[in-house]
Amino acid sequence: MINPTIISHLDETEKGWEGCLSVPGIRGQVPRYREIEVEYGDRHGNIHRQVFTDFVARIVQHEADHLNGIVFVDRVETTRDLVTEQEYQKLISVD
Ligand SMILES: [Zn+2]
């Protein structure tokens, strides 16, 4: 997926846990669009349009943000939505 551009999205967002190798030791609840339509190129120069939903839509939004210098901690609504990796591991083991 080369130069992805989110060309449309549903207004509905959902918070979900994210982490990132660029921000080690921290996890956060990040709001993302549940459904996005993305235009991107492939390695052969072909242009594609594809709809992604839920977890895959979250990944594409996270990675597309990187291309624009944005990391997930920039997207959390409040610092209360940030936890350490240790706290995160406790939280998901209870669920
Ligand atoms: Zn990342």
Tab-separated table of C-alpha atoms and ligand atoms in Angstrom:
chain	number	residue	atom	x	y	z
A	1	MET	CA	0.000	0.000	0.000
A	2	ILE	CA	1.794	3.109	-1.266
A	3	ASN	CA	0.715	6.676	-0.471
A	4	PRO	CA	-2.643	5.729	1.034
A	5	THR	CA	-5.268	8.475	1.169
A	6	ILE	CA	-8.475	8.141	3.142
A	7	ILE	CA	-11.014	9.485	0.665
A	8	SER	CA	-14.152	8.891	2.720
A	9	HIS	CA	-15.286	7.461	6.036
A	10	LEU	CA	-18.347	6.786	8.096
A	11	ASP	CA	-18.872	9.364	10.853
A	12	GLU	CA	-19.035	6.599	13.446
A	13	THR	CA	-15.894	6.204	15.527
A	14	GLU	CA	-14.919	3.610	18.079
A	15	LYS	CA	-12.226	3.643	20.737
A	16	GLY	CA	-9.775	0.767	20.755
A	17	TRP	CA	-6.397	-0.065	22.248
A	18	GLU	CA	-3.328	0.825	20.255
A	19	GLY	CA	0.372	0.560	20.800
A	20	CYS	CA	3.305	1.402	18.577
A	21	LEU	CA	6.994	0.587	18.215
A	22	SER	CA	7.571	4.357	17.883
A	23	VAL	CA	6.107	4.895	21.377
A	24	PRO	CA	7.382	1.930	23.420
A	25	GLY	CA	5.857	1.071	26.795
A	26	ILE	CA	2.578	2.963	26.338
A	27	ARG	CA	-0.886	1.890	25.201
A	28	GLY	CA	-3.849	4.105	24.536
A	29	GLN	CA	-7.559	4.075	23.774
A	30	VAL	CA	-7.729	5.755	20.372
A	31	PRO	CA	-10.915	6.804	18.566
A	32	ARG	CA	-10.889	5.741	14.900
A	33	TYR	CA	-13.442	5.655	12.107
A	34	ARG	CA	-15.108	2.249	11.939
A	35	GLU	CA	-15.155	2.272	8.144
A	36	ILE	CA	-12.901	4.036	5.659
A	37	GLU	CA	-12.407	4.047	1.907
A	38	VAL	CA	-8.773	4.270	0.893
A	39	GLU	CA	-7.089	5.063	-2.415
A	40	TYR	CA	-3.550	3.742	-2.703
A	41	GLY	CA	-0.971	2.622	-5.190
A	42	ASP	CA	0.702	-0.755	-5.394
A	43	ARG	CA	4.284	-1.619	-6.330
A	44	HIS	CA	3.277	-1.983	-9.982
A	45	GLY	CA	1.897	1.553	-10.117
A	46	ASN	CA	-1.736	0.489	-10.177
A	47	ILE	CA	-4.223	2.605	-8.206
A	48	HIS	CA	-6.717	0.850	-5.951
A	49	ARG	CA	-9.784	1.901	-3.982
A	50	GLN	CA	-10.800	-0.322	-1.118
A	51	VAL	CA	-13.098	-0.195	1.894
A	52	PHE	CA	-11.723	-1.319	5.246
A	53	THR	CA	-13.692	-1.861	8.443
A	54	ASP	CA	-13.079	-2.305	12.169
A	55	PHE	CA	-9.623	-3.613	13.154
A	56	VAL	CA	-8.104	-3.366	9.671
A	57	ALA	CA	-9.524	0.161	9.279
A	58	ARG	CA	-7.847	1.014	12.608
A	59	ILE	CA	-4.482	-0.296	11.389
A	60	VAL	CA	-4.689	1.636	8.112
A	61	GLN	CA	-5.561	4.869	9.968
A	62	HIS	CA	-2.701	4.300	12.445
A	63	GLU	CA	-0.169	3.687	9.659
A	64	ALA	CA	-1.474	6.514	7.432
A	65	ASP	CA	-1.042	8.854	10.429
A	66	HIS	CA	2.648	7.892	10.590
A	67	LEU	CA	3.087	9.155	7.033
A	68	ASN	CA	1.796	12.523	8.263
A	69	GLY	CA	3.986	12.614	11.382
A	70	ILE	CA	1.148	11.734	13.750
A	71	VAL	CA	1.379	8.973	16.368
A	72	PHE	CA	-1.482	7.450	18.362
A	73	VAL	CA	-0.766	9.480	21.514
A	74	ASP	CA	-1.688	12.562	19.437
A	75	ARG	CA	-5.153	11.047	18.887
A	76	VAL	CA	-6.224	10.113	22.415
A	77	GLU	CA	-9.035	12.275	23.775
A	78	THR	CA	-7.575	12.524	27.276
A	79	THR	CA	-4.398	11.472	29.047
A	80	ARG	CA	-6.671	9.220	31.151
A	81	ASP	CA	-6.876	7.023	28.013
A	82	LEU	CA	-3.101	6.364	28.200
A	83	VAL	CA	-1.644	3.548	30.299
A	84	THR	CA	1.703	1.859	30.709
A	85	GLU	CA	2.291	-1.484	29.023
A	86	GLN	CA	2.147	-3.150	32.476
A	87	GLU	CA	-1.236	-1.566	33.262
A	88	TYR	CA	-2.491	-2.575	29.809
A	89	GLN	CA	-1.479	-6.214	30.357
A	90	LYS	CA	-3.429	-6.228	33.650
A	91	LEU	CA	-6.482	-4.642	31.991
A	92	ILE	CA	-6.698	-7.114	29.120
A	93	SER	CA	-6.099	-10.125	31.374
A	94	VAL	CA	-9.174	-9.114	33.435
A	95	ASP	CA	-11.433	-8.733	30.375
B	1	ZN	ZN	2.739	2.982	14.857
